[in-house]
Amino acid sequence: MNEKHLKYRPEIDGLRAIAVLAVIFFHAEVSLFSGGFIGVDIFFVISGYLITKIIVSQLHENNFSFVSFYTRRIKRIFPAVFFLIVFTVLFGSLILTPDKFVDLAKSAIFSSAFLANVWFAKHSGYFDLAAEISPLVHLWSLAVEEQFYFIFPLLLFFTHKLWKFKGIKILLLFLFLFSFALSVILSSNYPNSSFYLLHTRAWELSLGGILIFLPEFKFQNRYVTNTLSIIGSLFIAISIFTFSKGIPYPGYWAMLPIIGTALVIASSHITAGISNSILSNSILVKIGKFSYSVYLWHWPIIVYYRIYISERSFYIHEMLLLILLSLFAGYLSWLFIEEKFRYQRISVKRVFTYMILSTALIMFVSFAIYFSHGFPERISEDARKYTRASMQKLECVDRIQLFSETDNKFCVIGKSWENARYKGMIWGDSHSLQWSQLFDMVGRQFDISFVIAPEECPPYLNSEYVMEFWPEFPNFTKNCTIKHRMAVGWLNKNPDIKFIVMAAAWSGHIRMLYDEQHKQNYLNTKPITERIGDIGEFLSTKAMQKTIASLNLNNKHIMLLGDIPRPNRSLNECYFSEETSLLRKTCKEDYSFLDENEVKGWHQYSDNALLAVASGHEAISSMILTNKFCTNGKCPTIINSELIYRDENHLRMNLDKETVEELGKKSGIDEYFRALLQQ
């Protein structure tokens, strides 16, 4: 390994700048950068390239030291991330609700141990709402790199001992192929773990390592290298500007930016080449030098601002401000933290001691937050009603097992299952759970016991009838088909079930439905709010009719409970900002009502489907809540002086009793059961 391979390459810093800018623009909601998240993949290839080059060079010179390697990594990485975590946790006390403060503390514990990817793989998808308001979620990529750096030197060292550099080449090729195969196989079925964890990302770092053995493609032809450079740049650009959140990632999709990055790195060694000329630009090189700190600081800045403005979308001037602020914060971190500690002469013992003590400090503070339940005394009793844990609290009379195929026990509301005069089943997804307060009141009033089961799925979803494309949950249709069959079988075996309430997020699901003849929604990565529901109306109607045809409706009544008027944006944060002393900006918009035309335009497809299914069936009634709640151009969001929503489409489950009673009257659910039981 020639010493020239260790020389500084400014174009690599330029490539780092491209990567971090892509990520920042994506996170700042600049729509043009819909695939900006691939900037992380660029970082992985660069990291694999540089780290492999360093280790292989030292093995060649017989002076590789594990202690020196890990000491340099700690000094390079840890100080900046330590200050970042400490600041994020401290600032969180000023702006986060108790439940979100506890979530931050948990993520800080894992992040300080470079296990953030493990935590977030289990608790959130990278593109879902939980991730968008998690200030430390971006540290998953740092965790992947550090886990790789922990294992990789051991593999290289012992492989070199046994088989020299030929063995290292084979090892890198094996890691690349094996990890890539896992990524392709697992990304579609296990998107969260595949996105976050090392086993499906190692191929990206390994490819960077492979590059050092072909640093100059064994030739110096400028025209060939320029051609490869242009191709690589196009691959990266296509990925940044055309990829979107909906694709299963990384998988084979990641091959485009990864190969593109590899081509750019490999072809930029010629000083007069196109890549070298562009990437060696002084501005890009400077940004690349502090890109690590920029990456660290940009996300907490964006997340905290998003929370401060009640989680609405950013305006253009806010996007620009967040991008500039991220660059400035990153520069300061690089200047006063990275550069200061990275080159400081300090003993190995002290380096490890400081790291252990710093980690212990973060964990101590984080555990204090966790065990104090996020210091709820920071907000008033009234404001606590609008925290996530409170709004999602499910009160059950009992829990019972229904299906022999699963040990799951399901929530019973109203009267107890054994003693009730009548029995009913509330069948649907999370929108079946959100009505628990109201049906509990109805059950107690009319001596009915309701079991909420099987949960999580729209009642019609059976792959024999229709399928649903949901990238975040690739097995959704498969799992719901199993639950559908269990529910139908159980209902047909239990003639004492008098009432079946079907409740789901109908208007959302129908925008994701497809079958073999109607595939418009398959692989549709547009935001759900930008999709049309006409195909879903047809498919859901057909699937629901087949579902009902499979049921024995002798002495049974079905209520098709329509969606509550859906805001499609979080109003809760606006309401909370007025009730709390935390650092929040009050919303300018009047969120006390939704526009009736807008609401009915959104719900028309699912409402039409429910009406069509109920038409002509005496045993089936459709409850179209958009008609019942919306009058005079408005759909109220505040009833009995309290906001009824907990997020962009769910009701709160901790409403006051008077509010629940008003919902019962407005929806007509009270009258429905009263009329049936008087027959």
XYZ file of C-alpha atoms in Angstrom:
679
model
C 0.000 0.000 0.000
C 1.687 3.153 -1.220
C 1.853 6.196 1.071
C 0.148 8.350 -1.559
C -3.119 6.625 -0.762
C -3.153 8.414 2.588
C -2.861 11.882 1.140
C -5.666 14.342 1.788
C -8.315 14.370 -0.922
C -10.347 17.597 -0.784
C -12.920 16.200 -3.214
C -13.980 13.721 -0.505
C -14.893 16.648 1.732
C -16.770 18.139 -1.208
C -18.731 14.908 -1.518
C -19.463 15.047 2.209
C -20.901 18.518 1.677
C -23.246 17.209 -1.029
C -24.369 14.443 1.326
C -25.081 16.660 4.319
C -26.804 19.354 2.242
C -29.077 16.718 0.691
C -30.060 15.502 4.166
C -30.660 19.002 5.529
C -32.756 20.103 2.543
C -34.810 16.914 2.830
C -35.411 17.376 6.548
C -36.205 21.055 6.064
C -39.088 19.929 3.821
C -37.690 21.283 0.564
C -39.897 19.213 -1.748
C -37.365 19.131 -4.591
C -35.086 17.012 -2.366
C -37.616 14.206 -1.868
C -34.815 11.629 -1.765
C -32.355 13.701 0.235
C -32.223 10.967 2.869
C -29.763 9.120 0.604
C -27.124 11.563 1.842
C -26.628 9.107 4.694
C -25.780 6.382 2.167
C -23.141 8.651 0.658
C -21.637 9.097 4.126
C -21.553 5.322 4.618
C -19.566 4.744 1.423
C -17.145 7.556 2.277
C -16.672 6.232 5.813
C -16.061 2.697 4.603
C -13.545 3.977 2.072
C -11.558 6.120 4.507
C -11.563 3.722 7.444
C -10.547 0.752 5.314
C -7.792 2.830 3.716
C -6.396 3.792 7.128
C -6.496 0.278 8.566
C -5.128 -1.449 5.465
C -2.334 1.110 5.203
C -1.337 0.489 8.809
C -1.513 -3.276 8.341
C 0.754 -2.873 5.345
C 3.245 -0.995 7.520
C 2.765 -3.454 10.431
C 1.889 -0.642 12.827
C -1.855 -1.103 13.330
C -2.985 -0.695 16.958
C -6.493 -1.346 18.240
C -5.947 1.040 21.123
C -4.768 3.840 18.851
C -7.605 3.214 16.384
C -10.372 3.329 18.975
C -8.773 6.272 20.775
C -8.776 8.298 17.544
C -12.389 7.318 16.883
C -13.463 8.445 20.356
C -11.660 11.786 20.046
C -13.095 12.283 16.561
C -16.697 11.314 17.260
C -17.585 11.449 20.933
C -17.061 15.069 22.115
C -19.403 16.593 19.532
C -22.125 13.979 20.009
C -21.853 14.265 23.809
C -22.460 18.027 23.718
C -25.260 17.504 21.222
C -27.074 14.982 23.433
C -26.639 17.092 26.565
C -27.973 20.212 24.840
C -30.878 18.310 23.292
C -31.946 16.833 26.633
C -31.634 20.141 28.497
C -33.565 22.057 25.848
C -36.155 19.299 25.814
C -37.127 20.245 29.365
C -38.292 23.628 28.056
C -40.403 22.458 25.126
C -41.370 18.772 25.371
C -44.447 17.325 27.039
C -43.714 14.806 29.826
C -44.372 11.746 27.638
C -42.178 13.034 24.805
C -39.516 14.052 27.331
C -39.467 10.450 28.570
C -39.128 9.238 24.973
C -36.188 11.597 24.501
C -34.560 10.290 27.675
C -34.888 6.694 26.489
C -33.392 7.529 23.104
C -30.566 9.472 24.819
C -29.638 6.386 26.851
C -29.315 4.286 23.723
C -27.672 7.085 21.722
C -24.934 7.609 24.308
C -24.064 3.925 23.967
C -24.172 4.151 20.129
C -27.268 1.959 19.996
C -29.710 4.583 18.719
C -30.406 2.480 15.632
C -31.523 -0.437 17.815
C -33.900 1.796 19.775
C -35.486 3.479 16.766
C -35.734 0.254 14.761
C -38.035 -1.022 17.484
C -39.977 2.139 18.239
C -40.434 4.122 15.018
C -40.090 4.167 11.263
C -37.692 6.755 9.862
C -40.411 8.541 7.907
C -43.301 8.336 10.366
C -44.581 11.034 12.696
C -42.859 9.565 15.747
C -39.491 9.975 14.025
C -40.243 13.495 12.782
C -40.551 14.739 16.364
C -37.731 12.621 17.875
C -34.771 14.962 18.382
C -32.140 12.195 18.382
C -33.437 9.856 15.680
C -30.704 10.958 13.280
C -28.065 9.381 15.514
C -29.092 5.983 14.132
C -26.603 6.430 11.287
C -23.803 7.303 13.684
C -24.644 4.144 15.644
C -24.406 2.051 12.456
C -20.978 3.480 11.684
C -19.654 3.010 15.212
C -20.918 -0.568 15.376
C -19.199 -1.198 12.050
C -16.002 0.439 13.299
C -16.069 -1.756 16.391
C -16.345 -5.025 14.471
C -14.584 -4.193 11.214
C -11.007 -3.650 12.496
C -11.151 -7.015 14.264
C -12.226 -8.738 11.067
C -9.565 -7.008 8.983
C -6.795 -7.642 11.502
C -7.381 -11.369 11.919
C -8.117 -11.901 8.235
C -4.809 -10.230 7.418
C -3.048 -12.430 9.966
C -4.388 -15.552 8.286
C -4.664 -14.715 4.592
C -2.961 -11.334 4.097
C -4.491 -8.755 1.747
C -6.023 -11.338 -0.559
C -8.118 -12.477 2.379
C -9.195 -8.912 3.086
C -10.389 -8.496 -0.503
C -12.433 -11.699 -0.247
C -13.797 -10.601 3.140
C -14.916 -7.223 1.776
C -16.555 -8.842 -1.223
C -18.337 -11.356 1.012
C -19.589 -8.623 3.386
C -20.813 -6.600 0.441
C -22.706 -9.463 -1.225
C -24.096 -11.000 1.960
C -25.290 -7.707 3.468
C -26.724 -6.550 0.136
C -28.660 -9.805 -0.206
C -30.061 -9.352 3.305
C -30.981 -5.763 2.474
C -32.897 -6.750 -0.664
C -34.655 -9.675 1.005
C -35.555 -7.949 4.268
C -36.306 -4.355 3.251
C -39.716 -5.155 1.807
C -40.893 -7.243 4.762
C -39.056 -5.621 7.674
C -38.648 -1.971 6.661
C -37.826 -0.555 10.102
C -35.046 -2.945 11.053
C -33.678 -2.958 7.503
C -33.488 0.815 7.441
C -31.796 1.194 10.809
C -29.644 -1.844 11.529
C -26.099 -2.759 10.595
C -26.727 -6.103 8.908
C -28.613 -4.441 6.014
C -26.293 -1.416 5.817
C -22.841 -3.040 6.053
C -22.692 -3.526 2.270
C -22.630 0.239 1.777
C -19.599 0.640 4.029
C -17.995 -2.488 2.569
C -18.243 -1.108 -0.956
C -16.279 1.917 0.212
C -13.610 -0.479 1.475
C -13.506 -2.346 -1.822
C -12.648 0.923 -3.581
C -9.201 1.179 -2.008
C -8.065 -1.870 -3.898
C -9.066 -0.220 -7.168
C -8.127 3.391 -6.358
C -7.194 4.346 -9.881
C -8.944 1.671 -11.962
C -5.429 0.733 -13.048
C -5.458 3.518 -15.635
C -5.221 7.294 -15.884
C -7.468 7.927 -18.901
C -9.168 11.247 -18.166
C -12.014 10.694 -20.636
C -12.967 7.355 -19.109
C -12.801 8.688 -15.557
C -14.828 11.765 -16.521
C -17.479 9.536 -18.070
C -17.642 7.420 -14.919
C -17.775 10.579 -12.833
C -20.719 11.947 -14.817
C -22.570 8.638 -14.540
C -21.955 8.518 -10.796
C -23.102 12.101 -10.327
C -26.268 11.404 -12.323
C -27.000 8.371 -10.151
C -26.697 10.511 -7.023
C -28.776 13.348 -8.488
C -31.531 10.984 -9.660
C -31.663 9.475 -6.183
C -31.861 12.847 -4.424
C -34.517 14.329 -6.702
C -36.712 11.312 -7.523
C -36.620 8.921 -4.570
C -39.374 9.297 -1.966
C -40.419 8.050 1.438
C -42.665 5.354 0.015
C -40.020 3.080 -1.507
C -38.778 0.063 0.487
C -35.333 1.198 1.560
C -32.423 0.464 1.472
C -32.869 -2.734 -0.582
C -32.001 -2.637 -4.258
C -33.097 1.025 -4.449
C -30.000 2.028 -2.476
C -27.786 0.524 -5.164
C -28.254 3.645 -7.307
C -26.778 6.238 -4.894
C -24.225 3.737 -3.558
C -22.830 2.871 -6.973
C -23.004 6.549 -7.896
C -20.934 7.511 -4.849
C -18.418 4.754 -5.526
C -17.985 5.913 -9.121
C -17.468 9.529 -8.039
C -14.874 8.584 -5.399
C -13.014 6.243 -7.729
C -12.966 8.689 -10.646
C -12.127 11.855 -8.748
C -8.482 10.919 -8.158
C -7.439 12.744 -11.354
C -6.887 16.373 -10.440
C -8.075 17.645 -13.814
C -11.184 15.471 -13.790
C -14.728 16.846 -13.679
C -15.526 15.408 -10.250
C -12.343 16.687 -8.723
C -12.824 20.171 -10.140
C -16.396 20.498 -8.852
C -16.018 18.761 -5.505
C -12.743 20.552 -4.706
C -14.572 23.883 -4.756
C -13.496 25.767 -1.639
C -17.070 26.312 -0.380
C -18.002 22.637 -0.682
C -14.713 21.560 0.888
C -15.266 23.890 3.843
C -18.809 22.620 4.409
C -17.513 19.073 4.077
C -14.952 19.657 6.809
C -17.657 20.450 9.355
C -20.334 18.220 7.805
C -20.280 15.842 10.789
C -21.224 18.622 13.193
C -23.778 20.011 10.754
C -25.389 16.599 10.565
C -25.456 16.330 14.359
C -27.052 19.720 14.977
C -29.427 20.138 12.048
C -32.013 17.623 13.213
C -32.610 18.813 16.807
C -32.859 22.355 15.432
C -35.477 21.306 12.878
C -37.409 19.068 15.289
C -37.579 21.601 18.081
C -38.706 24.297 15.688
C -41.347 21.949 14.276
C -42.634 21.316 17.821
C -42.459 25.036 18.643
C -44.787 25.856 15.721
C -47.235 23.062 16.662
C -45.936 20.608 14.065
C -47.244 22.409 11.008
C -45.371 22.436 7.705
C -42.593 24.976 7.200
C -42.932 28.141 5.168
C -40.239 28.887 2.588
C -38.496 31.510 4.713
C -38.462 29.061 7.635
C -36.845 26.402 5.467
C -34.082 28.818 4.526
C -33.592 29.947 8.126
C -33.366 26.354 9.410
C -30.807 25.421 6.749
C -28.612 28.450 7.532
C -28.939 27.948 11.280
C -27.949 24.291 10.921
C -24.830 25.242 8.954
C -23.906 27.928 11.480
C -24.413 25.650 14.485
C -22.402 22.930 12.768
C -19.568 25.339 12.050
C -19.404 26.464 15.679
C -19.454 22.865 16.878
C -16.642 21.968 14.485
C -14.555 24.985 15.463
C -14.924 24.838 19.233
C -15.547 21.137 19.894
C -14.397 18.902 17.056
C -11.145 20.683 16.283
C -10.331 21.313 19.935
C -10.658 17.728 21.132
C -9.645 15.873 17.982
C -6.042 17.063 17.997
C -5.591 17.525 21.724
C -2.724 15.552 23.237
C -4.220 13.393 25.948
C -3.415 9.966 27.320
C -5.380 6.912 26.251
C -6.478 6.346 29.837
C -7.982 9.811 30.074
C -9.737 9.499 26.729
C -11.554 6.363 27.833
C -12.167 7.747 31.320
C -13.750 10.927 29.968
C -15.903 8.917 27.566
C -17.155 6.608 30.342
C -17.866 9.501 32.717
C -19.643 11.499 30.006
C -21.781 8.516 29.062
C -22.585 7.914 32.720
C -23.671 11.545 33.094
C -26.051 11.311 30.136
C -27.488 8.069 31.450
C -27.916 9.436 34.971
C -29.840 12.479 33.744
C -31.865 10.388 31.309
C -32.836 7.827 33.943
C -33.849 10.678 36.246
C -36.190 11.956 33.546
C -37.523 8.450 32.949
C -38.226 7.633 36.604
C -39.805 11.052 37.177
C -42.168 10.411 34.230
C -40.786 13.429 32.377
C -41.229 15.894 35.278
C -44.974 16.433 34.703
C -45.024 19.296 37.185
C -43.625 21.440 34.372
C -47.160 21.743 32.969
C -50.603 22.277 34.477
C -53.166 19.561 35.227
C -55.347 20.770 32.355
C -52.447 20.689 29.913
C -51.631 17.105 30.922
C -54.926 15.988 29.414
C -53.422 16.730 26.008
C -50.317 14.578 26.352
C -50.138 11.398 24.309
C -50.353 8.905 27.174
C -53.437 10.576 28.620
C -55.240 10.917 25.286
C -54.740 7.243 24.369
C -55.741 5.705 27.692
C -58.084 2.748 27.170
C -60.366 1.843 30.089
C -61.568 -1.783 29.951
C -64.133 -3.566 32.102
C -62.329 -6.817 31.337
C -60.177 -8.525 28.730
C -61.210 -11.785 27.100
C -59.714 -14.262 24.661
C -61.831 -14.812 21.567
C -59.780 -16.737 19.042
C -58.135 -20.116 19.474
C -55.473 -19.100 16.938
C -54.016 -16.443 19.257
C -53.550 -15.873 22.968
C -54.402 -12.184 22.645
C -57.025 -10.853 24.999
C -59.305 -8.063 23.859
C -60.810 -5.105 25.688
C -64.396 -5.339 26.939
C -66.361 -2.125 27.552
C -69.872 -1.372 28.777
C -71.235 -4.204 30.931
C -69.184 -7.256 31.844
C -69.138 -9.969 29.183
C -70.684 -12.646 31.404
C -73.492 -10.575 32.876
C -74.660 -8.368 29.994
C -78.093 -8.837 28.480
C -76.768 -8.139 24.976
C -73.356 -8.630 23.391
C -71.632 -6.821 20.588
C -68.336 -6.640 18.733
C -66.567 -3.459 17.612
C -64.494 -4.525 14.622
C -61.888 -2.285 13.030
C -58.555 -0.545 13.384
C -57.464 2.181 15.818
C -60.671 4.018 14.922
C -62.585 1.250 16.692
C -60.591 1.904 19.859
C -61.118 5.663 19.738
C -64.868 5.205 20.349
C -64.351 3.186 23.536
C -65.622 5.956 25.848
C -68.835 6.399 23.904
C -69.603 2.690 23.540
C -68.758 2.121 27.181
C -71.425 4.714 28.063
C -73.904 3.162 25.600
C -73.199 -0.316 26.937
C -73.833 0.698 30.530
C -77.020 2.508 29.522
C -78.523 -0.340 27.462
C -76.998 -3.374 29.235
C -74.648 -4.249 26.358
C -71.138 -5.685 26.554
C -68.874 -4.771 23.636
C -65.573 -6.458 22.852
C -63.171 -4.467 20.668
C -61.573 -7.018 18.333
C -59.578 -8.022 16.395
C -58.124 -4.450 16.145
C -55.648 -2.834 13.709
C -57.438 -3.656 10.423
C -60.371 -2.345 8.361
C -63.054 -5.074 8.553
C -63.109 -5.775 4.814
C -59.372 -6.368 4.346
C -58.952 -9.907 3.046
C -56.464 -10.608 0.260
C -59.108 -12.676 -1.547
C -61.153 -9.487 -1.955
C -58.701 -6.591 -1.934
C -55.140 -5.642 -0.913
C -53.606 -2.566 0.659
C -50.248 -1.003 -0.195
C -48.706 0.294 3.004
C -44.892 0.529 2.668
C -44.314 0.979 6.398
C -46.222 -2.247 7.107
C -45.508 -4.602 4.190
C -47.295 -7.538 5.854
C -50.400 -5.505 6.647
C -52.702 -7.236 4.159
C -51.398 -10.678 5.100
C -51.897 -10.091 8.833
C -55.313 -8.511 8.320
C -56.436 -11.422 6.164
C -55.725 -13.766 9.073
C -57.627 -11.501 11.477
C -60.500 -11.169 9.006
C -60.934 -14.933 8.831
C -60.746 -15.269 12.607
C -63.351 -12.543 13.121
C -65.787 -13.956 10.549
C -65.387 -17.467 11.941
C -65.917 -16.346 15.526
C -68.997 -14.254 14.714
C -70.597 -17.116 12.815
C -69.974 -19.475 15.742
C -71.514 -17.101 18.301
C -75.215 -16.502 17.618
C -75.558 -14.526 20.856
C -73.690 -11.582 19.293
C -76.466 -9.106 18.510
C -74.492 -6.015 17.436
C -71.527 -5.655 15.087
C -70.034 -2.188 14.863
C -67.547 -1.740 12.020
C -65.342 1.309 12.548
C -62.130 2.176 10.715
C -60.166 4.989 9.140
C -62.153 4.314 5.983
C -61.109 7.482 4.164
C -57.419 6.719 4.629
C -57.490 3.027 3.808
C -59.372 3.406 0.530
C -56.535 5.537 -0.836
C -54.180 2.564 -0.483
C -56.345 -0.238 -1.921
C -55.631 -2.263 -5.053
C -56.273 -5.650 -6.653
C -55.019 -7.484 -9.728
C -57.224 -5.432 -12.064
C -56.803 -2.068 -10.337
C -53.179 -1.394 -9.444
C -53.162 2.393 -9.456
C -52.446 2.499 -5.706
C -49.804 -0.217 -5.773
C -46.343 1.334 -5.311
C -48.025 4.736 -5.043
C -45.615 6.790 -2.928
C -47.548 10.061 -2.965
C -48.659 11.413 0.431
C -52.083 10.039 1.248
C -53.569 13.548 1.199
C -52.622 13.845 -2.489
C -54.381 10.653 -3.620
C -57.862 10.216 -5.083
C -60.224 7.684 -3.531
C -62.419 6.664 -6.477
C -60.685 3.332 -7.079
C -60.730 2.668 -3.347
C -64.448 3.450 -3.214
C -65.146 0.732 -5.758
C -62.764 -1.798 -4.193
C -63.847 -1.215 -0.589
C -67.514 -1.480 -1.539
C -66.895 -4.792 -3.269
C -64.748 -6.133 -0.408
C -67.235 -5.034 2.256
C -70.123 -6.649 0.411
C -68.202 -9.913 0.247
C -67.346 -9.659 3.936
C -70.974 -9.150 4.911
C -72.067 -11.973 2.606
C -69.743 -14.285 4.574
C -71.507 -13.445 7.862
C -74.569 -15.132 9.287
C -76.704 -12.073 10.082
C -79.592 -13.947 11.676
C -80.660 -11.742 14.641
C -77.619 -9.507 14.125
C -77.398 -5.805 13.334
C -74.413 -4.128 11.688
C -73.518 -0.489 12.176
C -71.091 0.927 9.603
C -69.647 3.800 11.617
C -68.170 6.426 9.313
C -65.106 8.535 9.955
C -65.313 11.452 12.313
C -64.527 14.584 10.174
C -60.824 14.207 9.622
C -58.491 17.220 10.048
C -55.518 15.543 8.293
C -53.303 17.742 10.455
C -52.622 17.871 14.171
C -54.853 20.369 15.963
C -53.854 19.063 19.356
C -50.549 20.885 19.333
C -52.302 24.185 18.622
C -54.655 23.659 21.537
C -51.835 22.522 23.796
C -49.765 25.608 22.968
C -52.491 27.770 24.501
C -52.753 25.664 27.646
C -49.108 25.255 28.542
C -46.230 27.323 29.875
C -43.756 25.349 27.764
C -41.920 27.023 24.907
C -44.621 26.981 22.225
C -45.871 29.450 19.645
C -49.640 29.787 19.465
C -51.259 28.978 16.126
C -52.583 31.814 13.973
C -55.271 29.698 12.342
C -58.741 29.222 13.795
C -58.724 25.500 14.483
C -62.099 25.446 16.282
C -63.727 24.154 13.108
C -62.942 22.435 9.810
C -64.250 23.586 6.452
C -67.312 21.489 5.563
C -66.624 21.416 1.820
C -63.041 20.353 2.363
C -64.054 17.663 4.846
C -66.809 16.225 2.670
C -64.568 16.325 -0.369
C -62.080 14.140 1.485
C -64.693 11.749 2.932
C -67.000 11.439 -0.065
C -65.462 8.226 -1.398
C -65.557 6.287 1.860
C -68.955 7.712 2.810
C -70.335 6.646 -0.588
C -68.948 3.145 -0.067
C -70.619 2.787 3.345
C -73.922 4.049 1.974
C -73.747 1.636 -0.965
C -73.050 -1.341 1.286
C -75.911 -0.503 3.648
C -78.381 0.174 0.849
C -81.179 -2.390 0.757
C -80.111 -4.263 3.905
C -82.484 -3.997 6.864
C -79.830 -5.394 9.185
C -77.201 -2.808 8.134
C -77.122 0.898 8.982
C -74.562 3.452 7.850
C -73.711 6.303 10.209
C -72.247 9.075 8.048
C -70.695 11.333 10.651
C -69.694 14.062 8.202
C -73.410 14.717 7.667
C -74.151 14.639 11.383
C -71.286 16.832 12.593
C -71.003 19.381 9.784
C -73.521 22.210 9.376
C -73.508 25.703 7.905
C -70.139 25.174 6.253
C -68.337 24.158 9.447
C -67.404 20.951 11.267
C -66.671 21.770 14.938
C -63.464 20.468 16.494
C -64.235 21.788 19.963
C -67.253 20.358 21.772
C -68.212 21.187 25.341
C -65.219 23.584 25.432
C -62.611 20.894 24.760
C -60.788 19.787 21.637
C -62.015 16.318 20.682
C -58.981 15.246 18.597
C -55.669 13.807 19.723
C -53.904 13.949 16.329
C -54.667 14.356 12.632
C -57.429 11.716 12.528
C -58.188 10.212 15.980
C -60.511 11.215 18.787
C -59.124 11.729 22.261
C -59.943 8.875 24.607
C -59.949 10.979 27.771
C -62.838 13.311 26.995
C -65.048 14.663 29.758
C -68.262 12.737 30.395
C -70.401 15.631 29.151
C -68.420 15.727 25.897
C -68.896 11.997 25.369
C -72.634 12.404 25.903
C -72.712 15.207 23.333
C -70.814 13.007 20.849
C -73.408 10.303 21.402
C -76.216 12.704 20.564
C -74.489 14.304 17.575
C -73.477 10.972 16.050
C -76.900 9.421 16.529
C -75.358 6.354 18.161
C -77.515 6.752 21.279
C -80.676 6.866 19.219
C -79.578 3.928 17.055
C -79.395 1.520 20.005
C -82.464 2.943 21.694
C -84.541 2.402 18.550
C -83.275 -1.143 17.979
C -83.898 -2.266 21.536
C -87.415 -0.828 21.567
C -88.451 -2.912 18.549
